[in-house]
Short mmCIF file of C-alpha atoms in Angstrom, two decimals:
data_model
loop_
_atom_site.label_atom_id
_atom_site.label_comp_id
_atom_site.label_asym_id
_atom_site.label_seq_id
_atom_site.Cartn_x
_atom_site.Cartn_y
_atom_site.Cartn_z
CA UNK G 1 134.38 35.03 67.04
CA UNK G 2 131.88 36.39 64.74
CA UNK G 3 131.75 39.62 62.84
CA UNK G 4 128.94 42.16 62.83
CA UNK G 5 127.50 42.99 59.67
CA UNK G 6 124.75 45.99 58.64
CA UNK G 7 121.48 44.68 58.50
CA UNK G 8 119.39 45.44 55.34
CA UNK G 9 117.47 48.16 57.41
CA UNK G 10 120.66 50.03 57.86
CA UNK G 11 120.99 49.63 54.10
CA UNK G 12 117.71 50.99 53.35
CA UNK G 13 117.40 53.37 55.61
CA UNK G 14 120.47 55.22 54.31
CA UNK G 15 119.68 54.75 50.58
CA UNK G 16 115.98 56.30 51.37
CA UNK G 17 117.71 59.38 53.29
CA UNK G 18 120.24 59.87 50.59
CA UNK G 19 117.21 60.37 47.91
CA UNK G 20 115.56 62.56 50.23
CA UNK G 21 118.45 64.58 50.82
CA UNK G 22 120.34 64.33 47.36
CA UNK G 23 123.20 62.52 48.48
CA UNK G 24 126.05 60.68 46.09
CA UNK G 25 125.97 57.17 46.34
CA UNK G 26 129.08 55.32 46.44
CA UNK G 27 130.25 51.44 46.41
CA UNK G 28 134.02 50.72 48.24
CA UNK G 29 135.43 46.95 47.44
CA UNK G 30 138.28 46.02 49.60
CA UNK G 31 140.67 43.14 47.97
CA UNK G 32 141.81 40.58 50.01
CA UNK G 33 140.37 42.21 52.68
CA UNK G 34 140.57 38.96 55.64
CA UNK G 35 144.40 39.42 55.46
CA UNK G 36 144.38 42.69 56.13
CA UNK G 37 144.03 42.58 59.92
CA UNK G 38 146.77 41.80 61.97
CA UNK G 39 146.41 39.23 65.08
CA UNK G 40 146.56 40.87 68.57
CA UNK G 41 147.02 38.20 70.41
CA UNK G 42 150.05 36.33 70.47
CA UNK G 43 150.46 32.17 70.56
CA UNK G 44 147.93 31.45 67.67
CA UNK G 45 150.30 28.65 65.16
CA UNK G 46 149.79 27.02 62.27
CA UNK G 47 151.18 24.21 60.29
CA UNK G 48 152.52 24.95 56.91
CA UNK G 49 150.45 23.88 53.64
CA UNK G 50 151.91 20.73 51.72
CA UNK G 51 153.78 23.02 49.06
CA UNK G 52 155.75 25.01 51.49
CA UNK G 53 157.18 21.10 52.83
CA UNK G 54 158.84 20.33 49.71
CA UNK G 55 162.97 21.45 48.98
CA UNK G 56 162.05 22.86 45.40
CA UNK G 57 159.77 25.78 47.16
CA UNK G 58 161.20 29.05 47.50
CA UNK G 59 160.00 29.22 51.29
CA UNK G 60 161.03 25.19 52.27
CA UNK G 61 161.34 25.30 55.67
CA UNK G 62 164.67 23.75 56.60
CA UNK G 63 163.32 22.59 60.39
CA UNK G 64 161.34 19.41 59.46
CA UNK G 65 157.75 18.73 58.03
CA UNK G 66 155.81 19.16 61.53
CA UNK G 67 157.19 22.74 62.06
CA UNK G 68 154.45 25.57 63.13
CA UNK G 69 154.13 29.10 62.09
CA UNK G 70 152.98 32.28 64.39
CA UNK G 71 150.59 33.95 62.41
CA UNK G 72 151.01 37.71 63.02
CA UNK G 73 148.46 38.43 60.51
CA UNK G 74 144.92 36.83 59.85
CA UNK G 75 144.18 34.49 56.96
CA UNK G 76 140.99 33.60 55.33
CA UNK G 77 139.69 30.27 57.06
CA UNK G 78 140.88 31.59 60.19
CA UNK G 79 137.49 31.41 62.45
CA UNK G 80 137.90 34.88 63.90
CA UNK G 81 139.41 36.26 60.63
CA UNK G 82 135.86 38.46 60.07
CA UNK G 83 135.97 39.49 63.66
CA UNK G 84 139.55 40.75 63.25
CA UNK G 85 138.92 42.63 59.67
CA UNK G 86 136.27 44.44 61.47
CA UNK G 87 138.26 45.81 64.33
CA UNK G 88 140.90 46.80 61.77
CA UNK G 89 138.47 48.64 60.12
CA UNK G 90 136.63 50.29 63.09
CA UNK G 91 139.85 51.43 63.84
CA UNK G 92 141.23 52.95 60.70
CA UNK G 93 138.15 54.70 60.36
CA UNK G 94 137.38 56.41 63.96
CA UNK G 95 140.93 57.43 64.07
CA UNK G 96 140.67 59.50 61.13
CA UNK G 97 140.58 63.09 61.37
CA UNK G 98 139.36 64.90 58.10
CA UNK G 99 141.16 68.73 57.22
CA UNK G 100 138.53 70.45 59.03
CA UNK G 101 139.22 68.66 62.07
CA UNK G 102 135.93 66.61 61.82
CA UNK G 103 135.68 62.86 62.21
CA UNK G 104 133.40 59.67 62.42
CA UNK G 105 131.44 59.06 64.98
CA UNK G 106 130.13 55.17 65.45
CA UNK G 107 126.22 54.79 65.38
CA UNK G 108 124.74 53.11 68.94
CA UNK G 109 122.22 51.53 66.63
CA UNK G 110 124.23 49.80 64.26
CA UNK G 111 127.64 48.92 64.52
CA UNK G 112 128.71 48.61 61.34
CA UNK G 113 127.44 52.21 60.25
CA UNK G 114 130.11 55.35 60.61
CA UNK G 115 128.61 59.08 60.07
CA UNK G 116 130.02 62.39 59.68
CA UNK G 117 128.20 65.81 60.35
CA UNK G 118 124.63 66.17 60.39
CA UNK G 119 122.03 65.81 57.55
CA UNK G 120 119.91 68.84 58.24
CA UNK G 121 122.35 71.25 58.25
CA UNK G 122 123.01 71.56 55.02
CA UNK G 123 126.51 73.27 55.58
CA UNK G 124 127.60 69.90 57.44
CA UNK G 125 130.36 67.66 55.36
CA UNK G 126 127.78 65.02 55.54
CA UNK G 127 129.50 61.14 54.78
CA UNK G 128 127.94 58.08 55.83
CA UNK G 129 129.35 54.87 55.36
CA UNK G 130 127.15 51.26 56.04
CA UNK G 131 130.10 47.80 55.79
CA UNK G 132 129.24 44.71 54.69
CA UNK G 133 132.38 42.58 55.04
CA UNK G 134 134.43 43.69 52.72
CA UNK G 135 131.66 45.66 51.07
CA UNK G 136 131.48 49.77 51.99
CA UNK G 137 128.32 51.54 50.61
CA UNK G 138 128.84 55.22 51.12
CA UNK G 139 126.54 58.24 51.08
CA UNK G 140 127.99 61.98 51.11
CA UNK G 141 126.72 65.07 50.26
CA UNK G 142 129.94 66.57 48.20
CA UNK G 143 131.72 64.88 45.18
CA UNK G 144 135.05 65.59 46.71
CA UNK G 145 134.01 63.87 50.09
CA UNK G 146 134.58 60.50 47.66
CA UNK G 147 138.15 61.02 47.30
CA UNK G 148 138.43 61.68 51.05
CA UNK G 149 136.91 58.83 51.78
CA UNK G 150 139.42 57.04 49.27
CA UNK G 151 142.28 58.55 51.10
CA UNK G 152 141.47 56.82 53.97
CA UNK G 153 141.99 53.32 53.02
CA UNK G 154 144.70 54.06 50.35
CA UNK G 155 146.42 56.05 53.30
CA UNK G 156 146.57 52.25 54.67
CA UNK G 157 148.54 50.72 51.60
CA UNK G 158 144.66 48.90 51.27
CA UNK G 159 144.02 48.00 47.57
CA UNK G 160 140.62 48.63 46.57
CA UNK G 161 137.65 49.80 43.82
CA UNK G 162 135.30 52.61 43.82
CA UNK G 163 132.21 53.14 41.87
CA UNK G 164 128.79 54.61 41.40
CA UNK G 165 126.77 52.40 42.94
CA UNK G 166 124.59 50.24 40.53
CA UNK G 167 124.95 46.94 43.00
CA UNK G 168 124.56 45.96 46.45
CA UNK G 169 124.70 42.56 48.13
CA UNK G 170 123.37 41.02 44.55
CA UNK G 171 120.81 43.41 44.29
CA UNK G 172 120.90 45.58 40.86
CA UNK G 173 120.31 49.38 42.16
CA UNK G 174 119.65 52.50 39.36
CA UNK G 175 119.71 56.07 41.24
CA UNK G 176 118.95 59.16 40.50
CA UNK G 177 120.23 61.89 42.62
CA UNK G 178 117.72 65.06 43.68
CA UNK G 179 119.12 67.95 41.73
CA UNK G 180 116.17 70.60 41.21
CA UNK G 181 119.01 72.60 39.47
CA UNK G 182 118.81 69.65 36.86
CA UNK G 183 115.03 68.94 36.88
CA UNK G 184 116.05 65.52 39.05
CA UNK G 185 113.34 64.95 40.98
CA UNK G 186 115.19 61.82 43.35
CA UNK G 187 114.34 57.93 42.82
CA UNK G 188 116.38 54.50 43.51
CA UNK G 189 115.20 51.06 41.97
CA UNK G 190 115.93 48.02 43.50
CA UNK G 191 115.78 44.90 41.60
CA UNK G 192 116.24 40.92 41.40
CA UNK G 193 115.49 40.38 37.69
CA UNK G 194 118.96 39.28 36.99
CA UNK G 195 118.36 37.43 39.67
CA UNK G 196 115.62 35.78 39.33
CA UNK G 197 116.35 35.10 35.99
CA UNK G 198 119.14 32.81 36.84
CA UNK G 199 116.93 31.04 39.61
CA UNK G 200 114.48 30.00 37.73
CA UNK G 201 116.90 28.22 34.75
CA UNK G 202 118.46 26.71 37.65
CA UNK G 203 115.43 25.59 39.05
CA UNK G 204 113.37 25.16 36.23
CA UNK G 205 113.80 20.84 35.68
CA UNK G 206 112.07 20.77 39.11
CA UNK G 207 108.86 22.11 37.44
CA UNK G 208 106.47 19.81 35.08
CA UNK G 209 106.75 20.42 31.22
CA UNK G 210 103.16 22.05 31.51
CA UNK G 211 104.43 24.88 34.48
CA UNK G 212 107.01 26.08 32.87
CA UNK G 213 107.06 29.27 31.29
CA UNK G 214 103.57 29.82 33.47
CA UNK G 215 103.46 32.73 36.32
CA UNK G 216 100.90 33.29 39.05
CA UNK G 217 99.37 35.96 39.79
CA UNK G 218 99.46 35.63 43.84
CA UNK G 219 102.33 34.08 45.32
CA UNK G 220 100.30 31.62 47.50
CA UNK G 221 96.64 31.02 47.75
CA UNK G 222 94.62 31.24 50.97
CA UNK G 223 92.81 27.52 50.03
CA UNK G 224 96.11 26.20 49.44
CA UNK G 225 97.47 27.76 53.29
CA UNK G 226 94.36 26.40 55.05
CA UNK G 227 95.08 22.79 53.50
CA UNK G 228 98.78 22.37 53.87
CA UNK G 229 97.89 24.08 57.91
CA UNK G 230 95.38 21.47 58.39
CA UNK G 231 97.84 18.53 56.97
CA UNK G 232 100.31 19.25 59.90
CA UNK G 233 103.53 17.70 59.84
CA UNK G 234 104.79 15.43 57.56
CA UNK G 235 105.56 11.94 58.93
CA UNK G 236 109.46 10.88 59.13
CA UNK G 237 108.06 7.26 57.19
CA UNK G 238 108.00 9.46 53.81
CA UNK G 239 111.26 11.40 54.37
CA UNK G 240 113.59 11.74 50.92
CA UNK G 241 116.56 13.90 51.22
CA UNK G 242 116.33 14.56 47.73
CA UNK G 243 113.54 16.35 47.95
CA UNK G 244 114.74 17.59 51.40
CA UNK G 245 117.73 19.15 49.45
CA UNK G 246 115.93 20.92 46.77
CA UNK G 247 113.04 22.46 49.03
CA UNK G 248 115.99 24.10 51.08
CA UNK G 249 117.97 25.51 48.14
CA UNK G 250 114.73 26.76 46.27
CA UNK G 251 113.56 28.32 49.32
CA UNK G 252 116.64 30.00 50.38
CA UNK G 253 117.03 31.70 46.72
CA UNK G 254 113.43 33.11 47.68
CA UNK G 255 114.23 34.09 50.89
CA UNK G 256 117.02 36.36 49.57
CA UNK G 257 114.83 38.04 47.41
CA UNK G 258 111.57 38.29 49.91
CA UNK G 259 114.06 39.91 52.12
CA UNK G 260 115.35 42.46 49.38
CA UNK G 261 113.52 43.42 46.62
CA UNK G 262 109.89 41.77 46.89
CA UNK G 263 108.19 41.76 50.45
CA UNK G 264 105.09 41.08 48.94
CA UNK G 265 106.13 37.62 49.03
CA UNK G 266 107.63 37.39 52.62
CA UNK G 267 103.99 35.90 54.50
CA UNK G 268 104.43 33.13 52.11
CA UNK G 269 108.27 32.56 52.51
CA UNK G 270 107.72 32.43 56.18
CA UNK G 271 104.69 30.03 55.87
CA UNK G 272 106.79 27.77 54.11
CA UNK G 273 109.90 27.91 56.33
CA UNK G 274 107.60 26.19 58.58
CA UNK G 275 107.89 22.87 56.52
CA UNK G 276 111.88 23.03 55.89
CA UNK G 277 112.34 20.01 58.27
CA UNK G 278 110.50 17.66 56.35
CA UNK G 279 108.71 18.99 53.29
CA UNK G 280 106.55 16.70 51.03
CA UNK G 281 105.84 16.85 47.41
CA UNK G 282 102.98 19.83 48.03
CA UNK G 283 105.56 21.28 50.31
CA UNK G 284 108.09 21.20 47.03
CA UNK G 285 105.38 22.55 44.35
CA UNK G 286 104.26 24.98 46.95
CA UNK G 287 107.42 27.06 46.73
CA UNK G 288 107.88 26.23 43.17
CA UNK G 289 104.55 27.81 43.00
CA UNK G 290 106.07 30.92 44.49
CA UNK G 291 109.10 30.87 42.44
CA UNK G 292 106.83 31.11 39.84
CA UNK G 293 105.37 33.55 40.34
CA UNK G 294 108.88 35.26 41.64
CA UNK G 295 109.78 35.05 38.22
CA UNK G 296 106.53 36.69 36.65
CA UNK G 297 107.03 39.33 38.14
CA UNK G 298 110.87 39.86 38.51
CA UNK G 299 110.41 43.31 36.15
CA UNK G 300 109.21 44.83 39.94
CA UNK G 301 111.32 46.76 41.69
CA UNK G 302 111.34 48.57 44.76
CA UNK G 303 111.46 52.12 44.19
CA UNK G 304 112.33 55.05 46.48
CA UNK G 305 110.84 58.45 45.29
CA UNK G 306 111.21 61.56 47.46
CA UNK G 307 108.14 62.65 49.33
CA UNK G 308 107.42 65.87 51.52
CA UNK G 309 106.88 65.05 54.75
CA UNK G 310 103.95 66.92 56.68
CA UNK G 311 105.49 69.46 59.66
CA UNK G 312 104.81 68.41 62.81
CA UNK G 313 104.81 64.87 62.36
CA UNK G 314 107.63 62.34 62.42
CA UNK G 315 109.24 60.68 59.29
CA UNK G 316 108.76 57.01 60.71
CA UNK G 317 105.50 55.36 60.20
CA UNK G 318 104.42 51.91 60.60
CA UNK G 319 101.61 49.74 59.78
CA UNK G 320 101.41 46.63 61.64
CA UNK G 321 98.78 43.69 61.74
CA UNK G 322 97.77 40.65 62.97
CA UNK G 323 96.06 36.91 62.02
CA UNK G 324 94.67 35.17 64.98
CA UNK G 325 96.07 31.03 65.10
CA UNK G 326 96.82 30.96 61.66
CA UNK G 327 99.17 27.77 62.62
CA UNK G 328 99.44 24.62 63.79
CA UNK G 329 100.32 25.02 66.65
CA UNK G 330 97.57 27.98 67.10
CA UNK G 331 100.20 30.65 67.51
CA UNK G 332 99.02 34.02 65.81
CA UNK G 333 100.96 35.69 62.87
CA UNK G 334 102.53 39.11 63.26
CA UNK G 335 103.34 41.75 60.60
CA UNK G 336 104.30 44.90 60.18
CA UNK G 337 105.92 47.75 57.16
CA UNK G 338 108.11 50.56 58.11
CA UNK G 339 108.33 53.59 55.98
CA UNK G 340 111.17 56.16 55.94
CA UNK G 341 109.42 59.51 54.22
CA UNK G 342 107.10 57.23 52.35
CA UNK G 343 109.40 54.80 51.79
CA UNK G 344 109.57 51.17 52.79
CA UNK G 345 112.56 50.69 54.66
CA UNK G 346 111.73 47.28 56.32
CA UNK G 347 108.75 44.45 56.41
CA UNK G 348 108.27 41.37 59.31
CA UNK G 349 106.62 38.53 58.90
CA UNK G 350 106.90 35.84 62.07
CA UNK G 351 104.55 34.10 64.15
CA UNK G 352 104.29 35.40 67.31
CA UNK G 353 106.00 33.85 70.49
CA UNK G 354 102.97 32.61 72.55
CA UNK G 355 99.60 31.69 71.86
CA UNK G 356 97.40 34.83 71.86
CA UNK G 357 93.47 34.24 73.39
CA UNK G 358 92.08 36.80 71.53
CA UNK G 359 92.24 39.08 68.38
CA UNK G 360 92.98 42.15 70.56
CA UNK G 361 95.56 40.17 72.41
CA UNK G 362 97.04 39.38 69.29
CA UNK G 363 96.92 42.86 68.02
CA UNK G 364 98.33 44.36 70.81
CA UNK G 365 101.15 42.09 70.88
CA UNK G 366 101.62 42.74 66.98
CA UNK G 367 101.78 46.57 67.94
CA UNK G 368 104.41 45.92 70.40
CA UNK G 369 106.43 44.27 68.13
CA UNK G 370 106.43 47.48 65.47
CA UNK G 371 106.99 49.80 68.19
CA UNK G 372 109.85 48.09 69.69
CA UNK G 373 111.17 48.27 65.79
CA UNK G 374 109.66 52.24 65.56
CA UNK G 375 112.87 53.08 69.32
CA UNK G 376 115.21 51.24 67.36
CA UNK G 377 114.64 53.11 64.01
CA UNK G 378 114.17 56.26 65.29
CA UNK G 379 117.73 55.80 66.93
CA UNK G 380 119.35 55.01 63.86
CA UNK G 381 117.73 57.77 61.85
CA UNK G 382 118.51 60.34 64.62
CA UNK G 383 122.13 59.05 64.25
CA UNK G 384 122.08 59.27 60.53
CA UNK G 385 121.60 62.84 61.15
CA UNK G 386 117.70 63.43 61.09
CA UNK G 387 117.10 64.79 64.23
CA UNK G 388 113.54 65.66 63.77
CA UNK G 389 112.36 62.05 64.75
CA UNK G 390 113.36 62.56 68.35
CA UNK G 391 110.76 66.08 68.32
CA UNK G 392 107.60 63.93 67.40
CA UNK G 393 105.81 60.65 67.99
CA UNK G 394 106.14 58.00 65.55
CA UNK G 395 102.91 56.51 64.10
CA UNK G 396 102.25 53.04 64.57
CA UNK G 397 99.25 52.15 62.80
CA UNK G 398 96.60 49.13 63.90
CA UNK G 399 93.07 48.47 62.29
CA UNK G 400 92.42 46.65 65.94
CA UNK G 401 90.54 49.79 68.17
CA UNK G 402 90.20 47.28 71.18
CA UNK G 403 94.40 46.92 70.56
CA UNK G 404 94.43 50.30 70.35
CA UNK G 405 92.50 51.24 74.01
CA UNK G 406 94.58 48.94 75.77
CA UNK G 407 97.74 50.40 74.34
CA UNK G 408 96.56 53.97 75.36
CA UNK G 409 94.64 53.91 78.11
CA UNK G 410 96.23 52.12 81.22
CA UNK G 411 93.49 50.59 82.69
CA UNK G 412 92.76 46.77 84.37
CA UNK G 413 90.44 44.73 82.58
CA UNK G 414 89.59 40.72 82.95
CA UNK G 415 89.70 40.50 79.42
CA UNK G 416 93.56 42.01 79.41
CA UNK G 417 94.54 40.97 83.07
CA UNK G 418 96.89 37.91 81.21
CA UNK G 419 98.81 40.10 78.78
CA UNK G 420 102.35 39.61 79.61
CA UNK G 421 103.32 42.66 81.30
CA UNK G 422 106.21 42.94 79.03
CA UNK G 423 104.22 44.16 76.46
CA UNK G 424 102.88 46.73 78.63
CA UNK G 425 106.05 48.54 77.99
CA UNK G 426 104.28 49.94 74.78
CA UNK G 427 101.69 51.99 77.18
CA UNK G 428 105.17 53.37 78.61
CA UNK G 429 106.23 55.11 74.97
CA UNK G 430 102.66 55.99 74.39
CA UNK G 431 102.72 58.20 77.32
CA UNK G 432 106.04 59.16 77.17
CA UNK G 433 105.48 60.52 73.50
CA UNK G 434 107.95 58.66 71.45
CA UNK G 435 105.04 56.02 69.82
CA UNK G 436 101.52 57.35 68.46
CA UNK G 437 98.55 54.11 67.81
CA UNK G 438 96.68 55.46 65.21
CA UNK G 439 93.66 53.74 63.56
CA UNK G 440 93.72 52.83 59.96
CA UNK G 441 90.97 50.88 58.22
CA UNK G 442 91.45 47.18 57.15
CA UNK G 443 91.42 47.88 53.89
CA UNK G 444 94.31 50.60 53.91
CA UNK G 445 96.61 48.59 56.17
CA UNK G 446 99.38 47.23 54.01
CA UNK G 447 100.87 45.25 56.72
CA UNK G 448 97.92 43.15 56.08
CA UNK G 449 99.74 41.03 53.22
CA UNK G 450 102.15 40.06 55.46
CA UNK G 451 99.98 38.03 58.00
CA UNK G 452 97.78 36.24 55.51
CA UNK G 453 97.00 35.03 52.07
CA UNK G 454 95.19 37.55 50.22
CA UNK G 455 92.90 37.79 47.17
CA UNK G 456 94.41 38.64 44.04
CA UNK G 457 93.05 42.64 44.05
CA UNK G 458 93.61 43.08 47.47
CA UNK G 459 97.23 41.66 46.88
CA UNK G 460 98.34 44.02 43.95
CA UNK G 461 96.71 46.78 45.84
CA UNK G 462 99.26 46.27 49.15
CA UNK G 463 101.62 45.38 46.35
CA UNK G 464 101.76 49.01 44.85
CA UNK G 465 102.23 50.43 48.00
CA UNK G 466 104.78 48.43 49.36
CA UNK G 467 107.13 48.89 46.07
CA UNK G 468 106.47 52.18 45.35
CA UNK G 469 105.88 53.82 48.87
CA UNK G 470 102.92 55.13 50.90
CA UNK G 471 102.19 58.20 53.13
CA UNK G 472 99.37 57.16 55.44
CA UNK G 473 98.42 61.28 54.68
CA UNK G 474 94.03 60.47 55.61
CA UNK G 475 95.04 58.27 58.23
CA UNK G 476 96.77 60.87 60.22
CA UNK G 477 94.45 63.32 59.50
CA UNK G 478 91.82 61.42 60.77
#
């Protein structure tokens, strides 16, 4: 039994609504929290641990050395012990009925997120709570909704700690709430520098005497993709498991922080997750390359700021691209960036499932892809209270017009006869009104560092506008 857990878009997405809104941020830390759920179904035993089997312990079981206990309560190393701290949890917390006679309400979208009231009415107790595990980050719009919140678990004898939130899931966070009263105009950092810091010491005997203390200035190099793509796979004959060992722990560090704080690096994190079966040595000093330049640049962070957002037009907008059999195995790369009121709120990078024929094809599927993530977003931000993206179309932005005719216009033609008719679900939410392909020139589509190694002004270019936001404002008047 597994437990569910809020993804980082949930995360995201309520940190970005609570600096557009002016919302207190809050972090909950429940203590011992696997033993905290009690088990609801009977006939689940357990053999006491070797100190309980000896006379001198307090709680020596007289009845012999192979006696079993019932556990009536769960117990970390217990498989489903996650699965039965959530229910606990879900419980406690939908059961709960605040002094107004309000209460939560679970969000379709994500499990793991509980909301009270309504963001846009600004009379509305407003809490929202997103659980990690043990972890609770919480977003209200009143001080005093903290202590209600508080209430809840202390109410259940749970022992716990509350705090402005300057951390989440290893990720240093600095906010600043929107208080116009106060001249506060709204932001919220994110950063690995800590982080990063401790990587690269860890990491840093891997590297020869003259790279260290060196940083790049593009995380991977498009010569350097194009050679190690053209290499294949490496043969079995030169396996080492050393080597195997450190590739996968310096490229899971990475991934943690492409996935966080720095998605300028997440094409070449996926490119090299490609090679984790059997890397070489250019395998190993290609993502020591990256760590390098990880490190350079761990004073980055990702930085909400609140925007305006134009009447009339929806808060979710996407930019999505494509690379046509950038692989091996010729599949095609997608990509796409997903911005909450001009903030990012969540980047892809993945090759695509089947081989594409074409750069349309490709394109097409690519803007598929965003807009099945643009329904799924626009649920969760309607449940977090912003009901505005159900009354317009969300933007999904392509620099592909042939993508974009066969997306809106539903037409037969021999060049698109092939296209899975899956994807032709997409020409379904273009008429339907809940997705919007919009054109956007090459060089203004920021998804495009995500399908392909870039040049080194092209790179920090999509690199400002991934960390500090973006507003696609000329593309949608165009």
């Amino acid at each position: 039994m597994y437990s569910p857990v809020a993804s980082k878009t949930t995360h995201y997405t309520l940190f970005a609504l609570a600096v557009q809104f002016g919302l207190y941020l809050w972090c909950l830390d429940v203590s011992k929290a696997f033993m905290l759920g009690p088990i609801d179904k009977p006939g689940l035993f357990m053999r006491p641990p070797t100190g309980f089997r000896t006379e001198t312990h307090p709680d020596y079981c007289p009845f012999g050395q192979y006696t079993t206990y019932e556990l009536l309560c769960s117990l970390y190393g217990l498989k489903q012990a996650a699965a039965v701290y959530y229910d606990t949890m879900k419980r406690l917390l939908l059961e709960y009925v605040f002094p107004d006679g309000s209460s939560f309400r679970l969000s379709p979208a994500d499990p793991c997120l509980f909301i009270r009231g309504s963001l846009e009415d600004s009379s509305s107790p407003y809490v929202a709570i997103s659980t990690h595990v043990d972890d609770k980050f919480i977003a209200c719009r009143r001080p005093q909704d903290r202590d209600l919140v508080a209430s809840i678990f202390s109410g259940a004898q749970w022992k716990f700690t509350l705090r402005l939130m300057d951390e989440v899931l290893g990720v240093h966070i600095k906010y600043q709430r929107w208080d116009p009263s106060l001249g506060h105009r709204g932001s919220l950092e994110a950063d690995h520098r800590q982080y990063l810091t401790d990587a690269y010491n860890k990491y840093a005997s891997l590297l020869p005497a003259d790279r260290r203390g060196s940083c790049h200035n593009i995380p991977i190099s498009s010569s350097l993709v194009a050679q190690l793509t053209a290499c294949g796979p490496t043969s079995w004959e030169a396996y080492d498991k050393e080597r195997h060992s450190r590739y996968r722990s310096v490229l899971g560090t990475l991934s943690h922080v492409a996935n966080f704080t720095h998605p300028e690096i997440a094409f070449a994190i996926s490119f090299a997750s490609q090679f984790m079966q059997n890397p070489s040595e250019a395998h190993l000093d290609m993502v020591l390359g990256i760590l390098l330049y990880a490190y350079g640049t761990r004073d980055k962070v990702i930085c909400f700021q609140r925007q305006l957002c134009p009447p009339g037009v929806s808060p979710i907008m996407i930019a999505c691209d494509s690379d046509l059999s950038n692989s091996s195995n010729r599949r095609s790369r997608t990509g796409f960036c997903a911005y909450l009121y001009g903030m990012l709120v969540a980047w892809h990078s993945r090759l695509q499932p089947s081989v594409s024929l074409s750069t349309a094809e490709a394109e097409y599927m690519a803007i598929a892809a965003a807009s099945r993530f643009a329904v799924w977003c626009r649920m969760l931000v309607g449940d977090l209270g912003v009901q505005r993206c159900y009354r317009d179309p969300v933007h999904v932005f392509s620099d592909n017009k042939s993508a974009i005719c066969i997306a809106n216009n539903p037409i037969t033609h021999k060049h698109s006869r092939h296209i899975d008719r899956r994807l032709h679900w997409l020409r379904e939410q273009c008429l339907g009104g809940t997705i919007k392909v919009v054109f956007i020139a090459t060089n203004d589509n920021v998804s495009d560092v995500m399908t392909k190694a870039l040049k080194r002004d092209a790179f920090r270019k999509h690199r400002t506008s991934l960390l500090t936001g973006y507003h696609f404002t000329e593309q949608i008047k165009g």
